[in-house]
Amino acid sequence: MKSYFLGVVLLLQLLIGSPAMALPPVEDVPEEILRTAIYTEARSPVTGRPLTAAEYARLQEELQAIRVEPQINPRIRRLITLLRLRQLLRTFFPFLIR
């Protein structure tokens, strides 16, 4: 009789349980809200110092304006072009070029 009562108590404990234990704390901000948040501060990719949104946008424009095209030896440029052409031909004719 005692073991039967203990079994019933354990079964009720498992069935009823405490569903609130699985919920996050009330003060925790949901991930869905965090994903839609608009960030108004950033860090400089050059120095790492904090920037405002306007400063960050200005810095991005400056960085894009000073992009320099790398100087490549013409022989190497031709070799790269031929290798890309070879790769393209291998796509359509894998049995011709080894």
PDB file of C-alpha atoms in Angstrom:
ATOM      1  CA  MET A   1       0.000   0.000   0.000  1.00  0.00           C
ATOM      2  CA  LYS A   2       2.821   2.389   0.876  1.00  0.00           C
ATOM      3  CA  SER A   3       4.678   1.734  -2.419  1.00  0.00           C
ATOM      4  CA  TYR A   4       1.441   2.244  -4.371  1.00  0.00           C
ATOM      5  CA  PHE A   5       0.931   5.629  -2.707  1.00  0.00           C
ATOM      6  CA  LEU A   6       4.561   6.597  -3.434  1.00  0.00           C
ATOM      7  CA  GLY A   7       4.133   5.589  -7.096  1.00  0.00           C
ATOM      8  CA  VAL A   8       0.986   7.709  -7.438  1.00  0.00           C
ATOM      9  CA  VAL A   9       2.742  10.709  -5.866  1.00  0.00           C
ATOM     10  CA  LEU A  10       5.737  10.360  -8.213  1.00  0.00           C
ATOM     11  CA  LEU A  11       3.453   9.975 -11.247  1.00  0.00           C
ATOM     12  CA  LEU A  12       1.476  13.097 -10.301  1.00  0.00           C
ATOM     13  CA  GLN A  13       4.723  15.004  -9.751  1.00  0.00           C
ATOM     14  CA  LEU A  14       5.922  14.068 -13.257  1.00  0.00           C
ATOM     15  CA  LEU A  15       2.603  14.886 -14.905  1.00  0.00           C
ATOM     16  CA  ILE A  16       1.954  18.176 -13.160  1.00  0.00           C
ATOM     17  CA  GLY A  17       5.564  19.328 -12.882  1.00  0.00           C
ATOM     18  CA  SER A  18       6.529  22.970 -13.037  1.00  0.00           C
ATOM     19  CA  PRO A  19       6.184  24.341 -16.592  1.00  0.00           C
ATOM     20  CA  ALA A  20       7.419  27.792 -15.564  1.00  0.00           C
ATOM     21  CA  MET A  21      10.924  26.402 -15.032  1.00  0.00           C
ATOM     22  CA  ALA A  22      11.419  26.239 -18.818  1.00  0.00           C
ATOM     23  CA  LEU A  23      10.611  29.904 -19.436  1.00  0.00           C
ATOM     24  CA  PRO A  24      13.350  32.563 -19.582  1.00  0.00           C
ATOM     25  CA  PRO A  25      13.519  35.226 -16.886  1.00  0.00           C
ATOM     26  CA  VAL A  26      11.080  38.124 -17.241  1.00  0.00           C
ATOM     27  CA  GLU A  27      13.853  40.727 -17.583  1.00  0.00           C
ATOM     28  CA  ASP A  28      15.432  38.820 -20.521  1.00  0.00           C
ATOM     29  CA  VAL A  29      14.800  40.563 -23.891  1.00  0.00           C
ATOM     30  CA  PRO A  30      13.452  38.150 -26.553  1.00  0.00           C
ATOM     31  CA  GLU A  31      15.729  37.366 -29.484  1.00  0.00           C
ATOM     32  CA  GLU A  32      13.090  38.489 -31.987  1.00  0.00           C
ATOM     33  CA  ILE A  33      13.182  41.997 -30.538  1.00  0.00           C
ATOM     34  CA  LEU A  34      16.980  42.057 -30.482  1.00  0.00           C
ATOM     35  CA  ARG A  35      17.125  41.112 -34.194  1.00  0.00           C
ATOM     36  CA  THR A  36      14.962  44.079 -35.155  1.00  0.00           C
ATOM     37  CA  ALA A  37      16.860  46.571 -33.006  1.00  0.00           C
ATOM     38  CA  ILE A  38      18.481  49.467 -34.838  1.00  0.00           C
ATOM     39  CA  TYR A  39      22.042  50.005 -33.750  1.00  0.00           C
ATOM     40  CA  THR A  40      23.073  53.641 -33.443  1.00  0.00           C
ATOM     41  CA  GLU A  41      26.665  52.996 -32.456  1.00  0.00           C
ATOM     42  CA  ALA A  42      29.479  51.088 -34.092  1.00  0.00           C
ATOM     43  CA  ARG A  43      33.220  50.523 -33.928  1.00  0.00           C
ATOM     44  CA  SER A  44      35.727  51.795 -36.428  1.00  0.00           C
ATOM     45  CA  PRO A  45      37.113  48.989 -38.617  1.00  0.00           C
ATOM     46  CA  VAL A  46      40.406  50.912 -38.755  1.00  0.00           C
ATOM     47  CA  THR A  47      41.091  51.892 -35.145  1.00  0.00           C
ATOM     48  CA  GLY A  48      38.401  50.045 -33.182  1.00  0.00           C
ATOM     49  CA  ARG A  49      37.213  53.151 -31.347  1.00  0.00           C
ATOM     50  CA  PRO A  50      33.449  53.710 -30.797  1.00  0.00           C
ATOM     51  CA  LEU A  51      31.660  55.775 -33.477  1.00  0.00           C
ATOM     52  CA  THR A  52      28.186  57.180 -33.924  1.00  0.00           C
ATOM     53  CA  ALA A  53      26.087  56.042 -36.878  1.00  0.00           C
ATOM     54  CA  ALA A  54      26.866  59.228 -38.838  1.00  0.00           C
ATOM     55  CA  GLU A  55      30.615  58.920 -38.220  1.00  0.00           C
ATOM     56  CA  TYR A  56      30.522  55.254 -39.250  1.00  0.00           C
ATOM     57  CA  ALA A  57      28.681  56.056 -42.509  1.00  0.00           C
ATOM     58  CA  ARG A  58      31.175  58.846 -43.290  1.00  0.00           C
ATOM     59  CA  LEU A  59      34.112  56.510 -42.603  1.00  0.00           C
ATOM     60  CA  GLN A  60      32.642  53.825 -44.884  1.00  0.00           C
ATOM     61  CA  GLU A  61      32.293  56.375 -47.706  1.00  0.00           C
ATOM     62  CA  GLU A  62      35.886  57.520 -47.217  1.00  0.00           C
ATOM     63  CA  LEU A  63      37.184  53.952 -47.233  1.00  0.00           C
ATOM     64  CA  GLN A  64      35.316  53.141 -50.452  1.00  0.00           C
ATOM     65  CA  ALA A  65      36.580  56.329 -52.106  1.00  0.00           C
ATOM     66  CA  ILE A  66      40.252  55.501 -51.529  1.00  0.00           C
ATOM     67  CA  ARG A  67      40.165  51.980 -52.921  1.00  0.00           C
ATOM     68  CA  VAL A  68      43.236  51.425 -55.071  1.00  0.00           C
ATOM     69  CA  GLU A  69      43.315  48.902 -57.888  1.00  0.00           C
ATOM     70  CA  PRO A  70      46.273  46.578 -57.289  1.00  0.00           C
ATOM     71  CA  GLN A  71      49.005  46.625 -59.932  1.00  0.00           C
ATOM     72  CA  ILE A  72      49.470  43.161 -61.426  1.00  0.00           C
ATOM     73  CA  ASN A  73      52.189  42.106 -63.779  1.00  0.00           C
ATOM     74  CA  PRO A  74      50.674  41.749 -67.308  1.00  0.00           C
ATOM     75  CA  ARG A  75      52.097  38.225 -67.660  1.00  0.00           C
ATOM     76  CA  ILE A  76      50.428  37.128 -64.424  1.00  0.00           C
ATOM     77  CA  ARG A  77      47.160  38.826 -65.459  1.00  0.00           C
ATOM     78  CA  ARG A  78      47.266  36.885 -68.775  1.00  0.00           C
ATOM     79  CA  LEU A  79      47.980  33.631 -66.928  1.00  0.00           C
ATOM     80  CA  ILE A  80      45.012  34.190 -64.621  1.00  0.00           C
ATOM     81  CA  THR A  81      42.776  34.873 -67.624  1.00  0.00           C
ATOM     82  CA  LEU A  82      43.940  31.681 -69.357  1.00  0.00           C
ATOM     83  CA  LEU A  83      43.378  29.637 -66.201  1.00  0.00           C
ATOM     84  CA  ARG A  84      39.835  30.999 -65.874  1.00  0.00           C
ATOM     85  CA  LEU A  85      39.196  30.193 -69.549  1.00  0.00           C
ATOM     86  CA  ARG A  86      40.539  26.688 -69.016  1.00  0.00           C
ATOM     87  CA  GLN A  87      38.258  26.232 -65.999  1.00  0.00           C
ATOM     88  CA  LEU A  88      35.264  27.375 -68.064  1.00  0.00           C
ATOM     89  CA  LEU A  89      36.123  24.981 -70.895  1.00  0.00           C
ATOM     90  CA  ARG A  90      36.512  22.113 -68.421  1.00  0.00           C
ATOM     91  CA  THR A  91      32.967  22.765 -67.244  1.00  0.00           C
ATOM     92  CA  PHE A  92      31.557  22.080 -70.707  1.00  0.00           C
ATOM     93  CA  PHE A  93      34.191  19.659 -72.054  1.00  0.00           C
ATOM     94  CA  PRO A  94      35.650  17.720 -69.123  1.00  0.00           C
ATOM     95  CA  PHE A  95      37.016  14.980 -71.362  1.00  0.00           C
ATOM     96  CA  LEU A  96      39.057  17.252 -73.720  1.00  0.00           C
ATOM     97  CA  ILE A  97      41.363  19.148 -71.366  1.00  0.00           C
ATOM     98  CA  ARG A  98      43.451  17.267 -68.855  1.00  0.00           C
TER      99      ARG A  98
END
